CSV table of C-alpha atoms in Angstrom, one decimal:
chain,number,residue,atom,x,y,z
H,212,MET,CA,37.1,27.6,63.6
H,213,THR,CA,37.5,28.7,60.0
H,214,ASN,CA,38.1,25.3,58.4
H,215,GLU,CA,35.4,23.2,60.0
H,216,LEU,CA,33.1,20.9,58.1
H,217,PRO,CA,30.1,23.3,58.0
H,218,ARG,CA,32.0,25.1,55.3
H,219,LEU,CA,31.8,22.1,53.0
H,220,PRO,CA,29.2,23.7,50.6
H,221,ASN,CA,32.3,24.8,48.7
H,222,PHE,CA,33.2,21.2,47.9
H,223,GLU,CA,32.5,20.4,44.2
H,224,LEU,CA,34.0,17.3,42.7
H,225,ASN,CA,34.4,18.5,39.1
H,226,ARG,CA,35.1,22.2,39.4
H,227,GLY,CA,38.9,22.1,39.4
H,228,GLY,CA,42.0,20.9,37.5
H,229,PRO,CA,43.6,22.1,34.3
H,230,TYR,CA,40.6,20.9,32.1
H,231,HIS,CA,38.1,22.9,34.1
H,232,ASP,CA,40.4,25.9,34.2
H,233,LEU,CA,40.8,25.8,30.5
H,234,VAL,CA,37.1,25.7,30.0
H,235,VAL,CA,36.6,28.7,32.3
H,236,GLN,CA,39.3,30.7,30.4
H,237,PHE,CA,37.8,29.8,27.1
H,238,ASP,CA,34.3,30.8,28.2
H,239,ARG,CA,35.0,33.8,30.5
H,240,LEU,CA,32.2,35.9,29.0
H,241,GLY,CA,29.5,33.4,29.7
H,242,SER,CA,27.6,32.8,32.9
H,243,GLU,CA,28.3,29.8,35.0
H,244,ALA,CA,24.8,28.4,34.5
H,245,SER,CA,25.1,28.5,30.7
H,246,ARG,CA,28.7,27.3,30.5
H,247,ALA,CA,27.9,23.5,30.5
H,248,PRO,CA,25.4,23.7,27.7
H,249,ARG,CA,27.7,25.8,25.5
H,250,LEU,CA,30.7,23.5,26.3
H,251,ALA,CA,28.6,20.4,25.5
H,252,PHE,CA,27.6,22.0,22.2
H,253,LEU,CA,31.2,22.8,21.4
H,254,LEU,CA,32.5,19.3,22.3
H,255,VAL,CA,29.7,17.6,20.4
H,256,ALA,CA,30.5,19.8,17.4
H,257,VAL,CA,34.2,18.7,17.6
H,258,ALA,CA,33.6,15.0,18.2
H,259,TRP,CA,30.4,14.4,16.2
H,260,GLY,CA,29.7,17.4,14.0
H,261,VAL,CA,33.1,17.5,12.2
H,262,PRO,CA,32.9,13.8,11.2
H,263,LEU,CA,29.3,14.4,10.0
H,264,MET,CA,30.5,17.3,7.9
H,265,LEU,CA,33.5,15.5,6.5
H,266,SER,CA,31.5,12.3,5.7
H,267,ALA,CA,28.9,14.5,4.0
H,268,ILE,CA,31.6,16.0,1.8
H,269,GLU,CA,33.0,12.6,1.0
H,270,GLY,CA,29.5,11.2,0.2
H,271,HIS,CA,29.4,8.8,3.2
H,272,ALA,CA,26.9,10.6,5.5
H,273,TRP,CA,23.7,9.2,4.1
H,274,GLY,CA,22.2,7.6,1.0
H,275,ALA,CA,20.5,4.3,0.0
H,276,ASN,CA,23.6,3.3,-1.9
H,277,VAL,CA,26.0,3.8,1.0
H,278,ASP,CA,26.8,0.9,3.2
H,279,ARG,CA,26.7,2.0,6.9
H,280,PRO,CA,26.6,5.7,6.4
H,281,PHE,CA,27.5,8.0,9.2
H,282,LEU,CA,23.9,8.9,10.1
H,283,LEU,CA,23.1,5.2,10.4
H,284,ASP,CA,26.0,4.3,12.6
H,285,PRO,CA,24.8,3.9,16.2
H,286,ILE,CA,28.3,3.5,17.6
H,287,ALA,CA,29.3,7.0,16.4
H,288,HIS,CA,26.2,8.6,17.8
H,289,ALA,CA,26.5,6.8,21.1
H,290,ARG,CA,30.1,7.6,21.7
H,291,PHE,CA,30.6,11.0,20.1
H,292,LEU,CA,27.1,12.5,20.6
H,293,ILE,CA,25.3,11.0,23.5
H,294,LEU,CA,28.3,10.3,25.8
H,295,VAL,CA,30.1,13.6,25.1
H,296,ALA,CA,26.9,15.6,25.6
H,297,LEU,CA,25.7,13.9,28.7
H,298,PHE,CA,29.0,13.6,30.5
H,299,THR,CA,29.5,17.3,30.0
H,300,LEU,CA,26.0,18.4,31.0
H,301,ALA,CA,25.9,16.1,34.1
H,302,GLU,CA,28.9,17.6,35.9
H,303,ARG,CA,27.0,20.4,37.6
H,304,LEU,CA,24.2,18.0,38.7
H,305,VAL,CA,26.8,15.7,40.2
H,306,ASP,CA,28.6,18.5,42.0
H,307,ARG,CA,25.4,19.7,43.6
H,308,GLN,CA,24.2,16.3,44.8
H,309,LEU,CA,27.5,15.1,46.1
H,310,LYS,CA,28.0,18.4,47.9
H,311,ASP,CA,24.6,17.8,49.7
H,312,ILE,CA,25.7,14.3,50.7
H,313,VAL,CA,29.0,15.6,52.1
H,314,ASN,CA,27.2,18.4,54.0
H,315,GLN,CA,24.9,15.8,55.6
H,316,PHE,CA,27.8,14.5,57.7
H,317,ALA,CA,27.9,18.0,59.3
H,318,ASP,CA,24.2,18.7,59.3
H,319,ALA,CA,23.1,15.4,61.0
H,320,PRO,CA,25.6,15.8,62.7
H,321,LEU,CA,27.4,12.5,62.2
H,322,ILE,CA,31.0,13.7,62.9
H,323,ALA,CA,32.1,14.3,66.4
H,324,ALA,CA,33.1,17.9,67.2
H,325,GLN,CA,36.7,17.0,68.0
H,326,HIS,CA,37.0,15.5,64.5
H,327,LEU,CA,35.7,18.5,62.5
H,328,PRO,CA,39.2,19.9,61.8
H,329,GLU,CA,40.3,16.4,60.6
H,330,ALA,CA,37.2,16.2,58.4
H,331,ALA,CA,38.1,19.5,56.8
H,332,ARG,CA,41.5,18.1,56.1
H,333,CYS,CA,39.9,15.1,54.4
H,334,LEU,CA,38.1,17.5,52.1
H,335,ALA,CA,41.2,19.5,51.4
H,336,ILE,CA,43.0,16.3,50.3
H,337,ALA,CA,40.1,15.6,47.9
H,338,LEU,CA,40.2,19.1,46.5
H,339,ARG,CA,43.9,18.8,45.9
H,340,GLN,CA,43.4,15.6,44.1
H,341,ARG,CA,40.7,17.1,42.0
H,342,ASP,CA,42.9,20.1,41.1
H,343,SER,CA,46.0,17.9,40.3
H,344,ALA,CA,47.5,18.6,36.9
H,345,LEU,CA,49.0,15.2,37.0
H,346,SER,CA,45.7,13.4,37.2
H,347,ASP,CA,44.3,15.2,34.2
H,348,THR,CA,47.5,14.5,32.3
H,349,ILE,CA,47.2,10.8,33.1
H,350,CYS,CA,43.6,10.9,31.8
H,351,LEU,CA,44.7,12.5,28.6
H,352,ALA,CA,47.7,10.1,28.2
H,353,LEU,CA,45.5,7.0,28.7
H,354,ALA,CA,43.0,8.4,26.1
H,355,ALA,CA,45.8,9.0,23.7
H,356,ALA,CA,47.2,5.5,24.3
H,357,ILE,CA,43.8,4.0,23.4
H,358,THR,CA,43.7,6.1,20.3
H,359,VAL,CA,47.1,5.0,19.1
H,360,PHE,CA,46.3,1.4,19.9
H,361,ALA,CA,43.1,1.6,17.9
H,362,LEU,CA,44.9,3.1,14.9
H,363,PHE,CA,47.3,0.2,14.6
H,364,VAL,CA,45.2,-2.8,15.8
H,365,PRO,CA,42.4,-4.1,13.5
H,366,PRO,CA,38.9,-3.5,15.0
H,367,PRO,CA,36.8,-6.5,16.0
H,368,ILE,CA,34.1,-5.5,13.6
H,369,GLU,CA,34.5,-4.3,10.0
H,370,PRO,CA,34.7,-0.4,10.0
H,371,ALA,CA,31.9,1.5,8.4
H,372,ILE,CA,32.5,3.0,5.0
H,373,TRP,CA,32.5,6.5,6.4
H,374,ILE,CA,35.5,5.5,8.6
H,375,ALA,CA,37.5,3.5,6.0
H,376,ALA,CA,36.8,3.2,2.3
H,377,PRO,CA,38.3,0.8,-0.2
H,378,LEU,CA,41.2,2.0,-2.2
H,379,PRO,CA,40.8,2.1,-6.0
H,380,ALA,CA,41.7,-1.2,-7.7
H,381,SER,CA,42.7,-2.7,-4.4
H,382,SER,CA,41.2,-4.9,-1.7
H,383,GLU,CA,42.7,-2.7,1.1
H,384,VAL,CA,40.9,0.1,2.8
H,385,SER,CA,42.2,3.5,4.0
H,386,PHE,CA,40.9,6.0,6.5
H,387,THR,CA,38.6,8.6,5.1
H,388,LEU,CA,39.0,12.2,6.4
H,389,ALA,CA,35.9,11.7,8.6
H,390,GLY,CA,37.3,8.4,9.9
H,391,LEU,CA,40.7,9.8,10.6
H,392,TRP,CA,39.2,12.7,12.6
H,393,ALA,CA,37.0,10.3,14.5
H,394,ALA,CA,39.8,7.8,15.2
H,395,THR,CA,42.1,10.5,16.5
H,396,VAL,CA,40.3,13.6,17.8
H,397,SER,CA,36.8,12.3,18.6
H,398,ASN,CA,38.1,9.0,20.1
H,399,THR,CA,40.6,10.8,22.3
H,400,LEU,CA,38.0,13.3,23.5
H,401,HIS,CA,35.6,10.4,24.2
H,402,TRP,CA,38.1,8.5,26.3
H,403,PHE,CA,39.4,11.6,28.1
H,404,LEU,CA,35.9,12.3,29.4
H,405,VAL,CA,35.5,8.7,30.4
H,406,PHE,CA,38.8,8.6,32.3
H,407,ARG,CA,38.2,12.0,33.9
H,408,TRP,CA,34.9,10.5,35.2
H,409,PHE,CA,36.8,7.5,36.6
H,410,LYS,CA,39.1,10.0,38.3
H,411,SER,CA,36.2,11.7,39.9
H,412,ILE,CA,34.8,8.3,41.2
H,413,ILE,CA,38.3,7.5,42.6
H,414,ILE,CA,38.5,10.8,44.4
H,415,TRP,CA,35.0,10.4,45.8
H,416,SER,CA,35.8,6.8,46.9
H,417,LEU,CA,39.0,7.9,48.7
H,418,LEU,CA,37.1,10.7,50.4
H,419,LEU,CA,34.4,8.3,51.7
H,420,ARG,CA,37.2,6.1,53.0
H,421,ARG,CA,38.8,8.9,54.9
H,422,ILE,CA,35.5,10.0,56.4
H,423,SER,CA,34.7,6.4,57.4
H,424,ARG,CA,37.8,6.5,59.7
H,425,LEU,CA,36.6,9.5,61.7
H,426,ASP,CA,34.8,9.2,65.0
H,427,LEU,CA,31.3,9.0,63.6
H,428,ARG,CA,28.3,9.6,65.8
H,429,LEU,CA,26.3,6.5,64.9
H,430,SER,CA,23.0,5.4,66.4
H,431,ALA,CA,21.7,1.9,66.5
H,432,THR,CA,18.1,3.0,66.7
H,433,HIS,CA,18.3,5.4,63.8
H,434,PRO,CA,15.2,4.8,61.6
H,435,ASP,CA,17.3,4.3,58.5
H,436,GLY,CA,18.7,1.0,59.8
H,437,CYS,CA,22.3,2.0,59.0
H,438,GLY,CA,23.2,4.0,62.1
H,439,GLY,CA,22.4,7.3,60.3
H,440,LEU,CA,24.5,6.6,57.2
H,441,ALA,CA,21.9,5.4,54.7
H,442,PHE,CA,22.0,8.7,52.9
H,443,VAL,CA,25.5,7.9,51.7
H,444,GLY,CA,24.2,4.9,49.9
H,445,LEU,CA,22.1,7.1,47.7
H,446,TYR,CA,25.2,8.5,45.9
H,447,PRO,CA,25.4,5.9,43.1
H,448,ASN,CA,22.2,7.3,41.5
H,449,VAL,CA,24.0,10.6,41.1
H,450,PHE,CA,26.0,8.9,38.3
H,451,ALA,CA,23.0,7.3,36.6
H,452,VAL,CA,23.4,9.7,33.6
H,453,HIS,CA,27.0,8.7,33.1
H,454,ILE,CA,26.1,5.0,33.3
H,455,PHE,CA,23.3,5.4,30.8
H,456,ALA,CA,25.7,7.3,28.4
H,457,PHE,CA,28.4,4.7,28.7
H,458,SER,CA,25.9,1.9,28.3
H,459,CYS,CA,24.7,3.5,25.0
H,460,GLY,CA,28.1,2.8,23.5
H,461,LEU,CA,28.0,-0.8,24.7
H,462,GLY,CA,24.4,-1.2,23.5
H,463,ALA,CA,25.3,0.2,20.1
H,464,THR,CA,28.2,-2.2,19.7
H,465,ILE,CA,25.9,-5.1,20.7
H,466,TRP,CA,23.3,-4.0,18.2
H,467,TRP,CA,25.7,-4.0,15.4
H,468,LEU,CA,27.1,-7.4,16.3
H,469,LEU,CA,23.6,-8.8,16.5
H,470,ALA,CA,22.7,-7.3,13.2
H,471,ASN,CA,25.6,-9.1,11.6
H,472,GLY,CA,25.0,-12.4,13.3
H,473,GLU,CA,28.1,-12.2,15.4
H,474,PHE,CA,26.4,-12.4,18.8
H,475,SER,CA,24.3,-15.1,20.3
H,476,ASN,CA,21.5,-14.8,22.8
H,477,VAL,CA,23.7,-16.7,25.4
H,478,ASN,CA,26.5,-14.1,25.0
H,479,TYR,CA,23.9,-11.3,25.2
H,480,GLY,CA,22.6,-12.5,28.6
H,481,VAL,CA,26.2,-13.0,29.9
H,482,VAL,CA,27.1,-9.4,28.8
H,483,MET,CA,24.0,-8.0,30.4
H,484,GLY,CA,24.7,-9.8,33.7
H,485,GLY,CA,28.4,-9.0,33.7
H,486,TRP,CA,27.9,-5.3,32.9
H,487,LEU,CA,25.4,-5.0,35.8
H,488,VAL,CA,27.9,-6.7,38.2
H,489,ILE,CA,30.6,-4.3,37.1
H,490,VAL,CA,28.3,-1.2,37.5
H,491,PHE,CA,27.1,-2.3,41.0
H,492,GLY,CA,30.6,-3.2,42.0
H,493,LEU,CA,31.9,0.2,40.9
H,494,PHE,CA,29.6,1.9,43.3
H,495,LEU,CA,29.3,-0.6,46.1
H,496,VAL,CA,33.0,-1.0,46.8
H,497,PRO,CA,33.4,2.6,48.0
H,498,LEU,CA,30.5,2.1,50.4
H,499,ALA,CA,32.3,-0.9,51.8
H,500,ALA,CA,34.6,1.6,53.6
H,501,PHE,CA,31.8,2.1,56.1
H,502,ALA,CA,31.4,-1.7,56.7
H,503,ALA,CA,34.2,-1.9,59.2
H,504,PRO,CA,33.1,1.0,61.5
H,505,LEU,CA,29.5,-0.1,61.3
H,506,ALA,CA,30.3,-3.7,62.1
H,507,ALA,CA,32.5,-2.6,65.0
H,508,PHE,CA,29.8,-0.3,66.3
H,509,LYS,CA,27.2,-3.1,65.9
H,510,LYS,CA,29.3,-5.5,67.9
H,511,ARG,CA,29.9,-3.0,70.7
H,512,GLU,CA,26.2,-2.0,70.8
H,513,LEU,CA,25.1,-5.6,71.0
H,514,ALA,CA,27.5,-6.4,73.8
H,515,ALA,CA,26.5,-3.3,75.8
H,516,ALA,CA,22.8,-3.9,75.3
H,517,SER,CA,23.2,-7.6,76.2
H,518,SER,CA,25.0,-6.6,79.4
H,519,LEU,CA,22.3,-4.1,80.2
H,520,ALA,CA,19.6,-6.7,79.5
H,521,THR,CA,21.1,-9.0,82.0
H,522,ASP,CA,21.1,-6.3,84.7
H,523,HIS,CA,17.5,-5.3,83.8
H,524,GLY,CA,16.2,-8.9,83.8
H,525,ARG,CA,17.9,-9.7,87.2
H,526,ALA,CA,16.6,-6.5,88.7
H,527,ALA,CA,13.0,-7.3,87.6
H,528,GLU,CA,13.4,-10.8,88.9
H,529,ARG,CA,14.4,-9.6,92.3
H,530,LEU,CA,11.5,-7.1,92.3
H,531,ILE,CA,9.0,-9.9,91.6
H,532,LEU,CA,10.5,-12.9,93.4
H,533,GLY,CA,12.5,-11.1,96.0
H,534,GLU,CA,15.7,-12.8,94.9
H,535,ASN,CA,17.7,-14.0,91.9
H,536,LEU,CA,17.3,-17.8,91.3
H,537,SER,CA,20.6,-18.0,89.5
H,538,ALA,CA,23.8,-16.6,91.1
H,539,PRO,CA,22.3,-14.8,94.1
H,540,SER,CA,22.6,-11.1,93.9
H,541,ASP,CA,25.0,-9.0,95.9
H,542,PRO,CA,24.5,-5.4,97.1
H,543,SER,CA,26.6,-4.0,94.2
H,544,GLU,CA,24.0,-5.1,91.5
H,545,PRO,CA,21.9,-2.2,90.2
H,546,THR,CA,18.2,-2.0,91.0
H,547,ASP,CA,16.9,0.6,88.6
H,548,VAL,CA,17.9,-0.5,85.1
H,549,PRO,CA,16.1,0.6,81.9
H,550,ASP,CA,14.8,-2.0,79.5
H,551,PRO,CA,17.3,-2.3,76.5
H,552,SER,CA,15.1,-4.6,74.4
H,553,LYS,CA,14.4,-2.1,71.7
H,554,LEU,CA,18.0,-1.1,71.6
H,555,HIS,CA,19.2,-4.7,71.3
H,556,ALA,CA,16.7,-5.5,68.6
H,557,ALA,CA,17.7,-2.4,66.6
H,558,ALA,CA,21.4,-3.3,67.0
H,559,ARG,CA,20.7,-6.8,65.7
H,560,LYS,CA,19.0,-5.4,62.6
H,561,LEU,CA,21.6,-2.8,62.0
H,562,SER,CA,23.0,-3.0,58.4
H,563,THR,CA,26.8,-2.9,58.0
H,564,LEU,CA,26.6,-1.6,54.4
H,565,PRO,CA,24.8,1.7,54.0
H,566,PHE,CA,22.6,1.0,51.0
H,567,ALA,CA,19.2,-0.3,50.2
H,568,ARG,CA,18.4,-2.5,47.2
H,569,GLU,CA,15.8,-0.1,45.9
H,570,THR,CA,18.4,2.7,45.6
H,571,LEU,CA,20.3,0.6,43.0
H,572,LEU,CA,17.2,0.3,40.8
H,573,PRO,CA,17.8,3.6,38.9
H,574,ILE,CA,21.5,2.9,38.3
H,575,GLY,CA,20.7,-0.7,37.2
H,576,ALA,CA,18.0,0.6,34.8
H,577,ALA,CA,20.4,3.1,33.4
H,578,ALA,CA,22.9,0.4,32.8
H,579,LEU,CA,20.5,-2.1,31.1
H,580,LEU,CA,18.1,0.1,29.2
H,581,PRO,CA,20.4,0.7,26.2
H,582,LEU,CA,21.2,-3.0,26.1
H,583,VAL,CA,17.5,-3.9,26.2
H,584,VAL,CA,17.0,-1.6,23.2
H,585,ALA,CA,19.8,-3.3,21.3
H,586,GLY,CA,18.5,-6.7,22.0
H,587,ALA,CA,15.0,-5.8,21.1
H,588,ALA,CA,16.2,-5.3,17.5
H,589,GLN,CA,16.8,-9.1,17.4
H,590,TRP,CA,14.4,-10.8,19.8
H,591,PRO,CA,11.0,-10.1,21.2
H,592,VAL,CA,10.9,-7.2,23.7
H,593,ASN,CA,9.1,-9.2,26.4
H,594,GLU,CA,11.9,-11.8,26.4
H,595,ILE,CA,14.6,-9.2,26.7
H,596,TRP,CA,12.7,-7.4,29.4
H,597,ASP,CA,12.3,-10.6,31.4
H,598,ILE,CA,16.1,-11.0,31.4
H,599,ALA,CA,16.6,-7.4,32.5
H,600,ARG,CA,13.9,-7.7,35.2
H,601,LYS,CA,15.4,-10.9,36.6
H,602,LEU,CA,18.9,-9.3,36.7
H,603,LEU,CA,17.6,-6.3,38.6
H,604,HIS,CA,16.0,-8.5,41.2
H,605,LEU,CA,19.2,-10.4,41.9
């Protein structure tokens, strides 16, 4: 069978679509291994390097007499340097790790033989969604919409001088060249990468949902306590780099609000907790697709083990006492019945959501670390760390 699941090593979540094809055409002479670093350098040069150069020309890049110069603006560095670079560099790592997780379904094997062709079709659907020109167009359109919105709606915080400088003999401000570039090109690129990442998560989530509906070969006594599916629950940590990069932008904004007295410690704790809930929800909701099949399997396994336990107990009772004291036996009752106690105990402990709390620690740390750094500029580090530690132990 040429389209069976064992061929899934070819599945890669990010290597497809107009954006990827454009990158390949642009960098045809380079090796695949070096493509991501070169692309990251190019995109950072466009999103972060050009505003740096323009602000230097305009005299707003640095200097003691410059209020919020470019090089001292953490929001610009977080969004146009850190996020752009890490989102681009992380794609190959995500592809390799998610491909290993998908292959595990075939290697275990967790998918029944008769469902291998259907599993291959599930992967084909995911690859078509990945390669869709419409999805990349939607990502670009959403990024452009945010850019247009930001151009005409006053920002919640006063823009830095490298973004908008006062007009001569006027109280109004106008975009600088660096600010105009950042507000249009850099901002659009930033949000395009973010929405493209969201697209990847949606495609992956839909793939997990389709796989969860297959005839999975689950085992109640599997040592992972999830019927053999615990490995799927490791996938959120694959995106820890993305969460860290996105959190850097949030942390930079919080840092600036704190520095200007526009953010209280109560709001700070609420934002930390709310952001952690959003991050965990983003990755736990896709895993919930396996809750129904695991719960149904657990119910059937408990019922079967309970029935077998009754037969085993009555057979043992007859062997010891010579008869059953409750509901006398009849010739049709089995006499040689294995003890299902361990099977029943394992089924009772079976988790219906394939994840362990400790697997969420890296993703939670990636989400909170930039916010901890931002808060440490205003309050003692030990107090901030206590808040983060309590949130991670929820």
